[in-house]
Short mmCIF file of C-alpha atoms in Angstrom, two decimals:
data_model
loop_
_atom_site.label_atom_id
_atom_site.label_comp_id
_atom_site.label_asym_id
_atom_site.label_seq_id
_atom_site.Cartn_x
_atom_site.Cartn_y
_atom_site.Cartn_z
CA MET A 1 0.00 0.00 0.00
CA ASN A 2 1.26 3.49 -0.83
CA THR A 3 1.37 4.87 2.69
CA MET A 4 3.86 5.86 5.36
CA THR A 5 4.73 3.68 8.32
CA LEU A 6 4.54 4.93 11.88
CA TRP A 7 8.32 5.37 11.92
CA GLN A 8 8.33 7.57 8.80
CA LEU A 9 6.03 10.20 10.25
CA SER A 10 7.46 13.41 11.63
CA THR A 11 6.44 14.60 15.09
CA ALA A 12 4.18 17.25 13.56
CA GLU A 13 2.51 14.74 11.25
CA PHE A 14 1.85 12.28 14.06
CA ALA A 15 0.49 15.10 16.23
CA ALA A 16 -1.92 16.08 13.45
CA LEU A 17 -3.12 12.48 13.09
CA ALA A 18 -3.47 12.16 16.87
CA PHE A 19 -5.64 15.28 16.96
CA ALA A 20 -7.74 13.85 14.12
CA ALA A 21 -8.16 10.60 16.08
CA LEU A 22 -9.27 12.55 19.15
CA LEU A 23 -11.76 14.39 16.98
CA VAL A 24 -13.11 11.04 15.74
CA GLY A 25 -13.91 10.06 19.33
CA PHE A 26 -15.55 13.42 19.98
CA SER A 27 -17.67 13.23 16.83
CA LYS A 28 -18.89 9.71 17.63
CA THR A 29 -20.26 10.71 21.05
CA ALA A 30 -21.17 14.36 20.45
CA VAL A 31 -21.37 16.01 17.01
CA SER A 32 -21.69 13.45 14.22
CA GLY A 33 -20.25 14.72 10.96
CA ALA A 34 -17.39 16.56 12.65
CA ASN A 35 -15.05 13.74 11.70
CA THR A 36 -15.03 15.04 8.13
CA VAL A 37 -12.28 17.31 9.51
CA SER A 38 -10.43 14.14 10.54
CA LEU A 39 -10.84 12.81 7.01
CA ALA A 40 -9.23 15.97 5.63
CA ILE A 41 -6.30 15.77 8.09
CA PHE A 42 -5.62 12.11 7.31
CA ALA A 43 -5.74 12.80 3.57
CA ALA A 44 -3.34 15.74 3.99
CA VAL A 45 -0.75 13.77 5.96
CA LEU A 46 -1.05 10.41 4.15
CA PRO A 47 -1.65 9.54 0.49
CA ALA A 48 -5.32 10.30 -0.18
CA ARG A 49 -6.54 6.81 -1.12
CA ALA A 50 -4.41 5.06 1.49
CA SER A 51 -5.64 7.42 4.21
CA THR A 52 -9.12 5.88 4.02
CA GLY A 53 -7.69 2.49 5.01
CA VAL A 54 -5.75 3.96 7.93
CA LEU A 55 -8.78 5.92 9.16
CA LEU A 56 -11.26 3.02 9.01
CA PRO A 57 -10.04 1.11 12.12
CA ILE A 58 -9.90 4.41 14.03
CA LEU A 59 -13.53 5.00 13.15
CA ILE A 60 -14.44 1.49 14.32
CA VAL A 61 -12.84 2.16 17.71
CA GLY A 62 -14.96 5.31 17.96
CA ASP A 63 -18.05 3.36 16.90
CA VAL A 64 -17.53 0.81 19.68
CA LEU A 65 -17.24 3.58 22.26
CA ALA A 66 -20.37 5.29 20.89
CA VAL A 67 -22.36 2.03 21.04
CA LEU A 68 -21.29 1.47 24.64
CA THR A 69 -22.42 5.00 25.47
CA TYR A 70 -25.75 5.24 23.58
CA ARG A 71 -26.79 1.62 22.97
CA ARG A 72 -30.18 2.08 24.68
CA HIS A 73 -31.24 4.86 22.31
CA ALA A 74 -30.96 3.15 18.90
CA HIS A 75 -34.04 3.06 16.63
CA TRP A 76 -33.77 -0.40 15.06
CA PRO A 77 -36.69 -0.15 12.59
CA THR A 78 -34.80 2.67 10.88
CA LEU A 79 -31.58 0.65 10.84
CA TRP A 80 -33.19 -2.42 9.27
CA LYS A 81 -34.67 -0.25 6.52
CA LEU A 82 -31.31 1.35 5.76
CA PHE A 83 -28.98 -1.66 5.65
CA PRO A 84 -30.01 -3.21 2.28
CA ALA A 85 -29.62 0.14 0.51
CA VAL A 86 -26.33 0.80 2.27
CA ALA A 87 -25.00 -2.58 1.12
CA ALA A 88 -25.79 -1.63 -2.47
CA GLY A 89 -24.04 1.71 -1.95
CA VAL A 90 -20.91 0.01 -0.57
CA VAL A 91 -20.70 -2.22 -3.65
CA LEU A 92 -21.14 0.79 -5.94
CA GLY A 93 -18.52 2.69 -3.96
CA THR A 94 -16.05 -0.18 -4.29
CA LEU A 95 -16.50 -0.26 -8.06
CA PHE A 96 -16.17 3.52 -8.23
CA LEU A 97 -13.03 3.47 -6.07
CA ILE A 98 -11.38 0.99 -8.41
CA ARG A 99 -11.77 3.33 -11.39
CA ALA A 100 -11.87 6.90 -10.02
CA ASP A 101 -8.91 9.05 -9.05
CA ASP A 102 -8.66 11.00 -5.79
CA GLN A 103 -9.85 14.31 -7.22
CA THR A 104 -12.97 12.79 -8.78
CA VAL A 105 -13.84 11.07 -5.50
CA ARG A 106 -13.43 14.23 -3.42
CA THR A 107 -15.35 16.47 -5.82
CA SER A 108 -18.26 14.05 -6.18
CA ILE A 109 -18.73 13.51 -2.45
CA GLY A 110 -18.33 17.20 -1.60
CA ALA A 111 -21.04 18.13 -4.08
CA ILE A 112 -23.37 15.43 -2.75
CA LEU A 113 -22.91 16.56 0.87
CA LEU A 114 -23.59 20.21 0.09
CA LEU A 115 -26.65 19.37 -1.99
CA MET A 116 -28.14 17.19 0.74
CA THR A 117 -27.41 19.82 3.37
CA ALA A 118 -29.29 22.42 1.33
CA VAL A 119 -32.25 20.06 0.88
CA THR A 120 -32.33 19.26 4.60
CA ILE A 121 -32.22 22.93 5.64
CA TRP A 122 -35.01 23.75 3.19
CA ARG A 123 -37.14 20.85 4.38
CA ARG A 124 -36.71 21.71 8.06
CA ARG A 125 -37.87 25.26 7.41
CA THR A 126 -40.97 24.23 5.51
CA VAL A 127 -42.14 21.15 7.46
CA ASP A 128 -43.22 21.02 11.08
CA LYS A 129 -40.94 18.86 13.21
CA ASP A 130 -42.33 16.00 15.28
CA ASP A 131 -40.89 14.47 18.41
CA GLU A 132 -40.64 11.06 16.75
CA PRO A 133 -38.79 9.99 13.59
CA ASP A 134 -40.68 10.11 10.29
CA ALA A 135 -42.69 6.98 9.61
CA ILE A 136 -40.52 4.64 7.57
CA THR A 137 -43.46 2.42 6.64
CA THR A 138 -44.85 5.05 4.26
CA ARG A 139 -43.85 5.19 0.61
CA THR A 140 -42.09 8.51 1.09
CA GLY A 141 -40.23 7.20 4.15
CA ARG A 142 -39.07 4.09 2.31
CA VAL A 143 -37.88 6.07 -0.73
CA LYS A 144 -35.97 8.50 1.49
CA ALA A 145 -34.38 5.68 3.50
CA ARG A 146 -33.25 3.90 0.33
CA SER A 147 -31.89 7.05 -1.28
CA TYR A 148 -29.89 8.11 1.74
CA GLY A 149 -28.84 4.51 2.36
CA VAL A 150 -27.29 4.13 -1.09
CA LEU A 151 -25.57 7.52 -0.83
CA GLY A 152 -24.39 6.72 2.69
CA GLY A 153 -22.94 3.37 1.62
CA PHE A 154 -21.30 4.92 -1.42
CA THR A 155 -19.69 7.84 0.42
CA THR A 156 -18.57 5.78 3.41
CA MET A 157 -16.85 3.28 1.12
CA VAL A 158 -14.99 5.72 -1.09
CA ALA A 159 -13.90 8.26 1.53
CA ASN A 160 -15.23 7.32 5.00
CA ALA A 161 -17.55 10.30 4.50
CA GLY A 162 -20.85 8.58 5.24
CA GLY A 163 -21.26 10.40 8.57
CA PRO A 164 -22.57 13.67 7.12
CA VAL A 165 -24.90 11.77 4.75
CA MET A 166 -26.53 9.83 7.56
CA SER A 167 -26.55 12.92 9.77
CA MET A 168 -28.68 14.68 7.18
CA TYR A 169 -31.00 11.67 6.94
CA LEU A 170 -31.48 11.35 10.70
CA LEU A 171 -32.02 15.09 11.12
CA SER A 172 -34.51 15.20 8.25
CA ALA A 173 -36.34 12.24 9.83
CA GLY A 174 -36.80 14.23 13.04
CA PHE A 175 -34.55 12.28 15.41
CA ARG A 176 -33.86 13.87 18.76
CA LYS A 177 -30.32 14.09 20.12
CA LEU A 178 -29.96 10.76 21.96
CA GLY A 179 -31.93 8.80 19.36
CA PHE A 180 -29.74 10.36 16.68
CA LEU A 181 -26.53 9.33 18.45
CA GLY A 182 -27.71 5.84 19.39
CA THR A 183 -28.99 5.01 15.92
CA SER A 184 -25.92 6.37 14.15
CA ALA A 185 -23.61 4.54 16.59
CA PHE A 186 -24.96 1.10 15.70
CA PHE A 187 -25.30 2.03 12.04
CA PHE A 188 -21.66 2.95 11.61
CA LEU A 189 -20.28 0.14 13.74
CA ILE A 190 -22.02 -2.43 11.53
CA VAL A 191 -21.28 -0.64 8.26
CA ASN A 192 -17.63 0.12 9.03
CA VAL A 193 -16.90 -3.44 10.13
CA SER A 194 -18.51 -4.71 6.93
CA LYS A 195 -16.18 -2.46 4.91
CA VAL A 196 -13.00 -4.06 6.28
CA PRO A 197 -12.87 -6.98 3.78
CA PHE A 198 -13.39 -4.57 0.87
CA SER A 199 -10.61 -2.28 2.13
CA VAL A 200 -8.24 -5.21 2.62
CA GLY A 201 -9.04 -6.45 -0.87
CA LEU A 202 -8.29 -3.03 -2.32
CA GLY A 203 -4.95 -2.94 -0.46
CA LEU A 204 -6.02 -0.04 1.76
CA ILE A 205 -5.38 -1.94 5.02
CA ASP A 206 -2.11 -3.74 5.71
CA ALA A 207 0.37 -4.34 8.53
CA ASN A 208 1.81 -0.81 8.27
CA SER A 209 -1.58 0.86 8.50
CA LEU A 210 -2.64 -1.32 11.45
CA LEU A 211 0.53 -0.46 13.36
CA LEU A 212 -0.21 3.22 12.91
CA ASP A 213 -3.84 2.60 13.95
CA ALA A 214 -2.69 0.92 17.16
CA ALA A 215 -0.79 4.07 18.14
CA LEU A 216 -3.58 6.46 17.16
CA ALA A 217 -6.42 4.49 18.78
CA LEU A 218 -5.23 5.65 22.20
CA PHE A 219 -6.34 9.18 21.33
CA VAL A 220 -9.89 8.17 20.39
CA VAL A 221 -10.83 7.37 24.00
CA PRO A 222 -10.28 10.85 25.52
CA GLY A 223 -12.09 12.34 22.53
CA ALA A 224 -15.10 10.11 23.18
CA LEU A 225 -15.11 11.00 26.88
CA LEU A 226 -14.96 14.69 26.01
CA GLY A 227 -17.87 14.24 23.61
CA LYS A 228 -19.96 12.42 26.22
CA TRP A 229 -19.36 15.29 28.65
CA ALA A 230 -20.17 17.94 26.04
CA VAL A 231 -23.34 16.40 24.58
CA ASN A 232 -25.18 16.70 27.91
CA ARG A 233 -24.52 20.43 27.81
CA ILE A 234 -25.72 21.05 24.25
CA ASN A 235 -29.41 21.70 23.67
CA GLN A 236 -31.25 20.17 20.71
CA LYS A 237 -31.26 23.28 18.52
CA VAL A 238 -27.55 23.94 18.98
CA PHE A 239 -26.82 20.23 18.43
CA GLU A 240 -28.62 20.28 15.07
CA GLN A 241 -26.89 23.49 14.03
CA LEU A 242 -23.47 22.02 14.88
CA VAL A 243 -24.18 18.87 12.88
CA ILE A 244 -25.26 20.89 9.84
CA ALA A 245 -22.28 23.24 10.16
CA ALA A 246 -19.86 20.31 10.40
CA THR A 247 -21.42 18.78 7.30
CA ILE A 248 -21.07 22.00 5.32
CA VAL A 249 -17.42 22.38 6.37
CA GLY A 250 -16.72 18.78 5.42
CA GLY A 251 -18.42 19.15 2.05
CA LEU A 252 -16.49 22.31 1.24
CA GLN A 253 -13.20 20.68 2.25
CA LEU A 254 -13.79 17.79 -0.09
CA LEU A 255 -15.04 19.99 -2.92
CA LEU A 256 -12.32 22.64 -2.79
CA ARG A 257 -9.24 20.54 -1.93
#
């Protein structure tokens, strides 16, 4: 794999990756979508394609911590509706990753994120919000779940950027803060683990990347603890605004890099 080993990194480069790993933990237990900043840092320090393989195990560590924290708040009917579409998106993303170069991948995902953010903001201003998630048994609910599921699977496979996609879906469905975090925690743990064989097959995960992951995983834990402390001090409106803002920043980073 075209990546650097742990021993080839400078102190500044390792510090940047450590901060990105801490931010992964924070995003998993507080503001989902903020780890798009981590994606940008990893891609800046490591070769762009290889960085996705290094980041994936770090994300899984964060997912495990998020599940342990919010496991009682997951909305499983939503998850079961999403998984088939996500699987299709992962397959499409794998095929796309085989053929597309880094610039095409970044531009495509950045445009998708910004478009979905705009649609979500428009929808939330024109539709009354309920306390419960949108019914997923209706035709509209099923179409929305499938659409976001395919996009989420596609973006998470090609650039580990599925967080903002699913954030927009869960916000548009009317999830409250804890339900949002619990549902997304289980969603990404299952999806990210399922991506491992694909990443290994593409040569994105190897012994060098796993050694670097072992060193960086230590920084995910304090980030998750910080996020757990912070989320109890963020009200629902501010939480939603932070998620949307993080998604916009992530989309612009991918689009303009």
